[in-house]
């Protein structure tokens, strides 16, 4: 287990406004969360970086929405990484995982991890966003092709094409090194909010346009070190960037690694399979082993458990 106490501070998403709400932003730090996710998998370096950044981006996006349920960011492609998933619950539990070709070359090379693009890792495919509110009759879903070099560029394309909402995002991740234990990841997003009834608060259109351009330039000046440094408080980061932009910061919202898997859920899933399908899953001793793709927890069902499931009833 990685020693988090000396190197990591609690993770959070920090909401903020600029110019009285003309611009809205979120800063999400998912350092301890990303490390907790990745230490359960031991992915190659390039995959770890992709998963860490997906978790940070999902966290910043989820905290820009009002919902009661689960926000999911999911990419599917033709490259070595077949599927990438990160989800965030409305109470701040984050998890993420990837399915990939373990025989692909160079995935564990540090240089590959630094330079690997979305096209190299995921190939052609799409990026989807889903908000599942449980019993709600409809689920919100957005979809965009994997057209950018990075996940954040793909997100820019989505907001530009689908939401018609000007958005700027910066994401960063850093592998364990002699200076710190564990993975670190963070993302900062700003958005220009839609005009309400033709009025842009107290600013003229020209001033509002200039305010947006300035904020984007300032975001671009943010360094990876500043975004990830646990010794640099998030409020300080925002103040350094936006102190002249009528900055207003709201209380942080906690983020933490959390998986929703359970033996009962796995059992309910197994109960949907036919007896013949369950038989194909059984090991030599008649048991069935199921491993959660998010947290790597292994659930073992004995031969007698499988017999009960085959009869169409779940065990107590």
mmCIF file of C-alpha atoms in Angstrom:
data_model
loop_
_atom_site.group_PDB
_atom_site.id
_atom_site.type_symbol
_atom_site.label_atom_id
_atom_site.label_comp_id
_atom_site.label_asym_id
_atom_site.label_seq_id
_atom_site.Cartn_x
_atom_site.Cartn_y
_atom_site.Cartn_z
ATOM 1 C CA UNK A 1 0.000 0.000 0.000
ATOM 2 C CA UNK A 2 1.210 3.517 -0.781
ATOM 3 C CA UNK A 3 1.769 5.772 2.210
ATOM 4 C CA UNK A 4 -0.716 8.558 1.518
ATOM 5 C CA UNK A 5 -0.410 10.381 4.821
ATOM 6 C CA UNK A 6 2.909 12.031 4.093
ATOM 7 C CA UNK A 7 2.321 12.896 0.451
ATOM 8 C CA UNK A 8 -1.370 13.354 -0.245
ATOM 9 C CA UNK A 9 -4.051 15.685 1.025
ATOM 10 C CA UNK A 10 -7.772 14.874 0.832
ATOM 11 C CA UNK A 11 -9.142 15.085 -2.700
ATOM 12 C CA UNK A 12 -11.863 17.539 -3.663
ATOM 13 C CA UNK A 13 -13.609 19.521 -6.378
ATOM 14 C CA UNK A 14 -13.549 23.271 -5.817
ATOM 15 C CA UNK A 15 -16.291 25.302 -7.559
ATOM 16 C CA UNK A 16 -15.675 28.950 -8.438
ATOM 17 C CA UNK A 17 -17.138 31.823 -10.430
ATOM 18 C CA UNK A 18 -15.532 34.645 -12.383
ATOM 19 C CA UNK A 19 -17.125 37.994 -13.200
ATOM 20 C CA UNK A 20 -20.223 37.381 -11.139
ATOM 21 C CA UNK A 21 -21.069 34.082 -12.810
ATOM 22 C CA UNK A 22 -20.337 34.934 -16.432
ATOM 23 C CA UNK A 23 -17.667 32.250 -16.223
ATOM 24 C CA UNK A 24 -17.981 29.114 -14.115
ATOM 25 C CA UNK A 25 -15.177 26.789 -13.119
ATOM 26 C CA UNK A 26 -14.186 23.677 -11.203
ATOM 27 C CA UNK A 27 -10.790 22.561 -9.961
ATOM 28 C CA UNK A 28 -10.599 18.853 -9.120
ATOM 29 C CA UNK A 29 -7.632 17.227 -7.445
ATOM 30 C CA UNK A 30 -7.739 13.438 -7.474
ATOM 31 C CA UNK A 31 -4.265 12.538 -6.247
ATOM 32 C CA UNK A 32 -5.028 10.072 -3.450
ATOM 33 C CA UNK A 33 -8.007 8.832 -5.460
ATOM 34 C CA UNK A 34 -5.962 8.149 -8.593
ATOM 35 C CA UNK A 35 -3.300 6.371 -6.585
ATOM 36 C CA UNK A 36 -5.909 4.237 -4.807
ATOM 37 C CA UNK A 37 -7.359 3.275 -8.189
ATOM 38 C CA UNK A 38 -4.041 2.467 -9.820
ATOM 39 C CA UNK A 39 -2.431 0.543 -6.973
ATOM 40 C CA UNK A 40 -5.193 -2.046 -7.363
ATOM 41 C CA UNK A 41 -4.303 -2.750 -10.983
ATOM 42 C CA UNK A 42 -0.585 -2.291 -11.662
ATOM 43 C CA UNK A 43 -1.329 -1.060 -15.173
ATOM 44 C CA UNK A 44 1.499 -0.210 -17.599
ATOM 45 C CA UNK A 45 2.643 3.408 -17.304
ATOM 46 C CA UNK A 46 0.787 4.675 -20.382
ATOM 47 C CA UNK A 47 -2.469 3.064 -19.260
ATOM 48 C CA UNK A 48 -2.056 4.383 -15.714
ATOM 49 C CA UNK A 49 -1.672 7.933 -16.991
ATOM 50 C CA UNK A 50 -4.776 7.617 -19.155
ATOM 51 C CA UNK A 51 -6.841 6.199 -16.278
ATOM 52 C CA UNK A 52 -5.619 8.871 -13.838
ATOM 53 C CA UNK A 53 -6.540 11.672 -16.229
ATOM 54 C CA UNK A 54 -9.922 10.101 -16.980
ATOM 55 C CA UNK A 55 -10.694 10.030 -13.247
ATOM 56 C CA UNK A 56 -9.723 13.696 -12.878
ATOM 57 C CA UNK A 57 -11.782 14.746 -15.897
ATOM 58 C CA UNK A 58 -14.811 12.743 -14.781
ATOM 59 C CA UNK A 59 -14.556 14.417 -11.371
ATOM 60 C CA UNK A 60 -14.447 17.933 -12.770
ATOM 61 C CA UNK A 61 -17.308 17.234 -15.189
ATOM 62 C CA UNK A 62 -19.512 15.541 -12.593
ATOM 63 C CA UNK A 63 -19.127 18.471 -10.239
ATOM 64 C CA UNK A 64 -20.324 20.864 -12.919
ATOM 65 C CA UNK A 65 -23.688 19.073 -13.019
ATOM 66 C CA UNK A 66 -26.632 18.798 -10.658
ATOM 67 C CA UNK A 67 -27.667 15.170 -10.337
ATOM 68 C CA UNK A 68 -28.393 12.418 -7.854
ATOM 69 C CA UNK A 69 -26.815 9.239 -9.131
ATOM 70 C CA UNK A 70 -23.755 8.371 -11.200
ATOM 71 C CA UNK A 71 -21.856 10.313 -13.860
ATOM 72 C CA UNK A 72 -19.874 8.089 -16.218
ATOM 73 C CA UNK A 73 -17.172 8.982 -18.730
ATOM 74 C CA UNK A 74 -16.496 6.099 -21.097
ATOM 75 C CA UNK A 75 -14.261 5.752 -24.149
ATOM 76 C CA UNK A 76 -14.267 2.839 -26.568
ATOM 77 C CA UNK A 77 -11.777 2.491 -29.382
ATOM 78 C CA UNK A 78 -9.963 0.281 -31.850
ATOM 79 C CA UNK A 79 -6.505 0.727 -30.324
ATOM 80 C CA UNK A 80 -4.643 -1.166 -27.589
ATOM 81 C CA UNK A 81 -7.049 0.322 -25.039
ATOM 82 C CA UNK A 82 -10.425 -1.156 -25.889
ATOM 83 C CA UNK A 83 -12.377 0.548 -23.131
ATOM 84 C CA UNK A 84 -11.742 3.284 -20.584
ATOM 85 C CA UNK A 85 -14.293 4.010 -17.853
ATOM 86 C CA UNK A 86 -14.385 6.513 -14.995
ATOM 87 C CA UNK A 87 -17.468 7.241 -12.923
ATOM 88 C CA UNK A 88 -18.327 9.596 -10.090
ATOM 89 C CA UNK A 89 -21.317 9.397 -7.770
ATOM 90 C CA UNK A 90 -23.213 12.464 -6.610
ATOM 91 C CA UNK A 91 -21.634 12.024 -3.165
ATOM 92 C CA UNK A 92 -18.097 12.083 -4.578
ATOM 93 C CA UNK A 93 -17.067 8.432 -4.889
ATOM 94 C CA UNK A 94 -14.709 7.953 -7.834
ATOM 95 C CA UNK A 95 -13.537 4.805 -9.601
ATOM 96 C CA UNK A 96 -11.934 4.040 -12.973
ATOM 97 C CA UNK A 97 -10.494 1.186 -15.015
ATOM 98 C CA UNK A 98 -9.272 0.220 -18.466
ATOM 99 C CA UNK A 99 -9.466 -2.862 -20.669
ATOM 100 C CA UNK A 100 -6.454 -3.184 -22.962
ATOM 101 C CA UNK A 101 -4.309 -5.504 -25.066
ATOM 102 C CA UNK A 102 -1.604 -6.689 -22.696
ATOM 103 C CA UNK A 103 0.579 -7.772 -25.630
ATOM 104 C CA UNK A 104 0.813 -4.257 -27.119
ATOM 105 C CA UNK A 105 4.370 -2.903 -27.311
ATOM 106 C CA UNK A 106 5.749 0.027 -25.332
ATOM 107 C CA UNK A 107 2.905 0.576 -22.890
ATOM 108 C CA UNK A 108 5.210 0.368 -19.878
ATOM 109 C CA UNK A 109 7.882 2.657 -21.285
ATOM 110 C CA UNK A 110 8.011 6.050 -19.462
ATOM 111 C CA UNK A 111 8.537 7.868 -22.749
ATOM 112 C CA UNK A 112 5.474 6.218 -24.228
ATOM 113 C CA UNK A 113 3.456 7.191 -21.165
ATOM 114 C CA UNK A 114 4.442 10.826 -21.584
ATOM 115 C CA UNK A 115 3.847 11.026 -25.325
ATOM 116 C CA UNK A 116 1.050 8.544 -25.960
ATOM 117 C CA UNK A 117 -1.913 10.197 -27.636
ATOM 118 C CA UNK A 118 -5.559 9.211 -27.582
ATOM 119 C CA UNK A 119 -5.157 8.032 -31.182
ATOM 120 C CA UNK A 120 -2.214 5.800 -30.256
ATOM 121 C CA UNK A 121 -3.869 4.273 -27.203
ATOM 122 C CA UNK A 122 -7.568 4.268 -28.098
ATOM 123 C CA UNK A 123 -7.469 4.544 -31.880
ATOM 124 C CA UNK A 124 -10.734 5.438 -33.572
ATOM 125 C CA UNK A 125 -13.878 5.355 -31.500
ATOM 126 C CA UNK A 126 -16.018 7.542 -29.317
ATOM 127 C CA UNK A 127 -16.204 9.196 -25.923
ATOM 128 C CA UNK A 128 -19.529 9.062 -24.087
ATOM 129 C CA UNK A 129 -20.909 10.845 -21.032
ATOM 130 C CA UNK A 130 -23.842 9.453 -19.107
ATOM 131 C CA UNK A 131 -25.773 10.648 -16.065
ATOM 132 C CA UNK A 132 -27.761 7.819 -14.490
ATOM 133 C CA UNK A 133 -30.179 9.024 -11.815
ATOM 134 C CA UNK A 134 -31.488 5.618 -10.864
ATOM 135 C CA UNK A 135 -35.269 5.719 -11.125
ATOM 136 C CA UNK A 136 -35.324 8.754 -13.414
ATOM 137 C CA UNK A 137 -37.234 7.964 -16.641
ATOM 138 C CA UNK A 138 -34.465 9.306 -18.895
ATOM 139 C CA UNK A 139 -30.685 9.247 -18.794
ATOM 140 C CA UNK A 140 -28.645 12.178 -20.029
ATOM 141 C CA UNK A 141 -26.074 11.074 -22.572
ATOM 142 C CA UNK A 142 -23.550 12.825 -24.789
ATOM 143 C CA UNK A 143 -21.335 11.311 -27.478
ATOM 144 C CA UNK A 144 -18.324 12.565 -29.443
ATOM 145 C CA UNK A 145 -15.732 10.953 -31.695
ATOM 146 C CA UNK A 146 -12.197 10.503 -30.389
ATOM 147 C CA UNK A 147 -10.814 13.292 -32.549
ATOM 148 C CA UNK A 148 -8.354 15.025 -30.210
ATOM 149 C CA UNK A 149 -4.823 14.119 -29.258
ATOM 150 C CA UNK A 150 -5.794 14.108 -25.576
ATOM 151 C CA UNK A 151 -8.953 13.367 -23.622
ATOM 152 C CA UNK A 152 -9.307 17.071 -22.823
ATOM 153 C CA UNK A 153 -9.194 17.912 -26.544
ATOM 154 C CA UNK A 154 -11.973 15.380 -27.131
ATOM 155 C CA UNK A 155 -13.991 17.097 -24.414
ATOM 156 C CA UNK A 156 -13.409 20.483 -26.037
ATOM 157 C CA UNK A 157 -14.806 19.067 -29.277
ATOM 158 C CA UNK A 158 -17.866 17.722 -27.479
ATOM 159 C CA UNK A 159 -18.756 21.012 -25.808
ATOM 160 C CA UNK A 160 -18.108 22.932 -29.007
ATOM 161 C CA UNK A 161 -20.216 20.651 -31.203
ATOM 162 C CA UNK A 162 -22.929 19.312 -28.914
ATOM 163 C CA UNK A 163 -23.450 21.742 -26.075
ATOM 164 C CA UNK A 164 -22.329 24.886 -27.921
ATOM 165 C CA UNK A 165 -20.762 25.898 -24.639
ATOM 166 C CA UNK A 166 -17.353 27.542 -24.700
ATOM 167 C CA UNK A 167 -15.161 25.400 -22.475
ATOM 168 C CA UNK A 168 -11.472 25.268 -21.603
ATOM 169 C CA UNK A 169 -9.931 22.376 -19.690
ATOM 170 C CA UNK A 170 -6.465 21.634 -18.400
ATOM 171 C CA UNK A 171 -5.610 18.199 -17.017
ATOM 172 C CA UNK A 172 -2.347 16.890 -15.621
ATOM 173 C CA UNK A 173 -1.013 13.685 -14.146
ATOM 174 C CA UNK A 174 2.287 12.587 -12.691
ATOM 175 C CA UNK A 175 3.696 9.151 -11.982
ATOM 176 C CA UNK A 176 5.378 8.207 -8.700
ATOM 177 C CA UNK A 177 8.907 9.574 -8.464
ATOM 178 C CA UNK A 178 11.644 10.123 -5.836
ATOM 179 C CA UNK A 179 9.974 13.389 -4.809
ATOM 180 C CA UNK A 180 6.609 11.838 -3.961
ATOM 181 C CA UNK A 181 4.868 8.514 -3.539
ATOM 182 C CA UNK A 182 1.895 7.589 -5.655
ATOM 183 C CA UNK A 183 0.168 8.929 -8.725
ATOM 184 C CA UNK A 184 -1.203 12.452 -8.879
ATOM 185 C CA UNK A 185 -3.874 13.882 -11.151
ATOM 186 C CA UNK A 186 -5.914 17.069 -11.367
ATOM 187 C CA UNK A 187 -8.101 18.995 -13.795
ATOM 188 C CA UNK A 188 -9.298 22.585 -14.044
ATOM 189 C CA UNK A 189 -12.243 23.562 -16.230
ATOM 190 C CA UNK A 190 -13.785 26.931 -17.016
ATOM 191 C CA UNK A 191 -16.966 27.502 -19.007
ATOM 192 C CA UNK A 192 -18.663 30.555 -20.418
ATOM 193 C CA UNK A 193 -22.255 30.376 -19.306
ATOM 194 C CA UNK A 194 -25.149 30.929 -21.740
ATOM 195 C CA UNK A 195 -26.596 34.408 -22.039
ATOM 196 C CA UNK A 196 -29.869 34.797 -20.147
ATOM 197 C CA UNK A 197 -32.400 36.761 -22.153
ATOM 198 C CA UNK A 198 -29.711 38.541 -24.141
ATOM 199 C CA UNK A 199 -28.093 40.023 -21.052
ATOM 200 C CA UNK A 200 -24.552 39.164 -20.019
ATOM 201 C CA UNK A 201 -24.676 40.265 -16.417
ATOM 202 C CA UNK A 202 -23.098 43.712 -15.977
ATOM 203 C CA UNK A 203 -20.617 43.401 -18.868
ATOM 204 C CA UNK A 204 -21.033 44.453 -22.465
ATOM 205 C CA UNK A 205 -20.626 41.750 -25.096
ATOM 206 C CA UNK A 206 -17.174 43.025 -25.999
ATOM 207 C CA UNK A 207 -16.123 43.035 -22.350
ATOM 208 C CA UNK A 208 -17.575 39.559 -21.859
ATOM 209 C CA UNK A 209 -15.678 38.284 -24.892
ATOM 210 C CA UNK A 210 -12.493 39.812 -23.529
ATOM 211 C CA UNK A 211 -13.122 38.320 -20.076
ATOM 212 C CA UNK A 212 -13.400 34.863 -21.626
ATOM 213 C CA UNK A 213 -10.265 35.257 -23.733
ATOM 214 C CA UNK A 214 -8.334 36.471 -20.701
ATOM 215 C CA UNK A 215 -9.498 33.557 -18.562
ATOM 216 C CA UNK A 216 -8.455 31.054 -21.243
ATOM 217 C CA UNK A 217 -5.010 32.656 -21.515
ATOM 218 C CA UNK A 218 -4.607 32.573 -17.747
ATOM 219 C CA UNK A 219 -5.635 28.919 -17.634
ATOM 220 C CA UNK A 220 -3.037 28.184 -20.298
ATOM 221 C CA UNK A 221 -0.350 29.713 -18.094
ATOM 222 C CA UNK A 222 -1.034 27.204 -15.313
ATOM 223 C CA UNK A 223 1.838 24.738 -14.967
ATOM 224 C CA UNK A 224 1.578 21.039 -14.217
ATOM 225 C CA UNK A 225 3.560 21.589 -11.021
ATOM 226 C CA UNK A 226 1.089 24.220 -9.793
ATOM 227 C CA UNK A 227 -1.925 22.100 -10.635
ATOM 228 C CA UNK A 228 -0.590 19.007 -8.864
ATOM 229 C CA UNK A 229 1.434 20.407 -5.947
ATOM 230 C CA UNK A 230 -0.250 19.232 -2.705
ATOM 231 C CA UNK A 231 1.637 21.939 -0.842
ATOM 232 C CA UNK A 232 -0.065 24.622 -2.917
ATOM 233 C CA UNK A 233 -3.650 25.073 -1.772
ATOM 234 C CA UNK A 234 -6.262 25.049 -4.503
ATOM 235 C CA UNK A 235 -7.573 28.429 -3.399
ATOM 236 C CA UNK A 236 -4.082 29.833 -3.812
ATOM 237 C CA UNK A 237 -3.848 28.370 -7.308
ATOM 238 C CA UNK A 238 -7.127 30.035 -8.293
ATOM 239 C CA UNK A 239 -6.138 33.342 -6.697
ATOM 240 C CA UNK A 240 -2.829 33.383 -8.556
ATOM 241 C CA UNK A 241 -4.601 32.803 -11.843
ATOM 242 C CA UNK A 242 -7.797 34.811 -11.501
ATOM 243 C CA UNK A 243 -7.323 37.427 -8.759
ATOM 244 C CA UNK A 244 -8.150 40.218 -11.237
ATOM 245 C CA UNK A 245 -11.208 38.412 -12.660
ATOM 246 C CA UNK A 246 -13.737 38.955 -9.834
ATOM 247 C CA UNK A 247 -13.052 35.512 -8.377
ATOM 248 C CA UNK A 248 -15.588 33.919 -6.021
ATOM 249 C CA UNK A 249 -14.789 30.488 -4.540
ATOM 250 C CA UNK A 250 -17.369 28.097 -3.051
ATOM 251 C CA UNK A 251 -16.710 25.397 -0.425
ATOM 252 C CA UNK A 252 -14.893 22.286 -1.701
ATOM 253 C CA UNK A 253 -16.727 19.042 -2.345
ATOM 254 C CA UNK A 254 -14.862 15.924 -1.181
ATOM 255 C CA UNK A 255 -13.749 13.227 -3.606
ATOM 256 C CA UNK A 256 -12.650 9.735 -2.593
ATOM 257 C CA UNK A 257 -12.036 6.381 -4.225
ATOM 258 C CA UNK A 258 -15.056 4.140 -3.807
ATOM 259 C CA UNK A 259 -16.329 1.032 -5.569
ATOM 260 C CA UNK A 260 -19.980 0.005 -5.550
ATOM 261 C CA UNK A 261 -19.392 -3.681 -6.208
ATOM 262 C CA UNK A 262 -20.673 -6.258 -3.720
ATOM 263 C CA UNK A 263 -21.170 -9.995 -3.495
ATOM 264 C CA UNK A 264 -24.923 -9.490 -3.756
ATOM 265 C CA UNK A 265 -24.616 -7.513 -6.993
ATOM 266 C CA UNK A 266 -22.337 -10.120 -8.529
ATOM 267 C CA UNK A 267 -24.727 -12.870 -7.443
ATOM 268 C CA UNK A 268 -27.657 -11.037 -9.010
ATOM 269 C CA UNK A 269 -25.696 -10.785 -12.255
ATOM 270 C CA UNK A 270 -24.777 -14.471 -12.229
ATOM 271 C CA UNK A 271 -28.427 -15.321 -11.634
ATOM 272 C CA UNK A 272 -29.258 -13.897 -15.066
ATOM 273 C CA UNK A 273 -27.153 -16.561 -16.826
ATOM 274 C CA UNK A 274 -28.519 -19.891 -17.976
ATOM 275 C CA UNK A 275 -27.387 -23.089 -16.196
ATOM 276 C CA UNK A 276 -25.278 -24.017 -19.235
ATOM 277 C CA UNK A 277 -23.538 -20.628 -19.233
ATOM 278 C CA UNK A 278 -22.837 -20.922 -15.516
ATOM 279 C CA UNK A 279 -21.407 -24.369 -16.152
ATOM 280 C CA UNK A 280 -18.966 -22.934 -18.682
ATOM 281 C CA UNK A 281 -17.712 -20.486 -16.037
ATOM 282 C CA UNK A 282 -17.028 -23.149 -13.419
ATOM 283 C CA UNK A 283 -13.479 -24.091 -12.476
ATOM 284 C CA UNK A 284 -12.268 -27.648 -11.865
ATOM 285 C CA UNK A 285 -13.694 -27.645 -8.329
ATOM 286 C CA UNK A 286 -17.059 -26.382 -9.556
ATOM 287 C CA UNK A 287 -16.622 -22.868 -8.199
ATOM 288 C CA UNK A 288 -16.932 -19.608 -10.131
ATOM 289 C CA UNK A 289 -14.565 -16.697 -9.547
ATOM 290 C CA UNK A 290 -15.533 -13.141 -10.512
ATOM 291 C CA UNK A 291 -13.173 -10.186 -10.211
ATOM 292 C CA UNK A 292 -14.406 -6.582 -10.147
ATOM 293 C CA UNK A 293 -12.779 -4.694 -13.003
ATOM 294 C CA UNK A 294 -12.734 -1.481 -10.957
ATOM 295 C CA UNK A 295 -11.281 -2.507 -7.595
ATOM 296 C CA UNK A 296 -9.975 -6.031 -8.337
ATOM 297 C CA UNK A 297 -11.965 -7.564 -5.474
ATOM 298 C CA UNK A 298 -12.471 -11.280 -6.135
ATOM 299 C CA UNK A 299 -15.792 -12.949 -5.380
ATOM 300 C CA UNK A 300 -15.783 -16.756 -5.218
ATOM 301 C CA UNK A 301 -18.985 -18.777 -5.480
ATOM 302 C CA UNK A 302 -18.799 -22.431 -4.465
ATOM 303 C CA UNK A 303 -20.222 -25.316 -6.463
ATOM 304 C CA UNK A 304 -23.230 -25.382 -4.139
ATOM 305 C CA UNK A 305 -23.745 -21.632 -4.663
ATOM 306 C CA UNK A 306 -23.767 -22.180 -8.410
ATOM 307 C CA UNK A 307 -26.223 -25.048 -8.057
ATOM 308 C CA UNK A 308 -28.617 -22.747 -6.193
ATOM 309 C CA UNK A 309 -28.211 -20.067 -8.867
ATOM 310 C CA UNK A 310 -28.832 -22.624 -11.613
ATOM 311 C CA UNK A 311 -32.154 -23.439 -9.963
ATOM 312 C CA UNK A 312 -33.194 -19.817 -10.277
ATOM 313 C CA UNK A 313 -32.924 -18.700 -6.660
ATOM 314 C CA UNK A 314 -30.240 -16.635 -4.973
ATOM 315 C CA UNK A 315 -28.622 -17.648 -1.734
ATOM 316 C CA UNK A 316 -29.400 -15.704 1.471
#
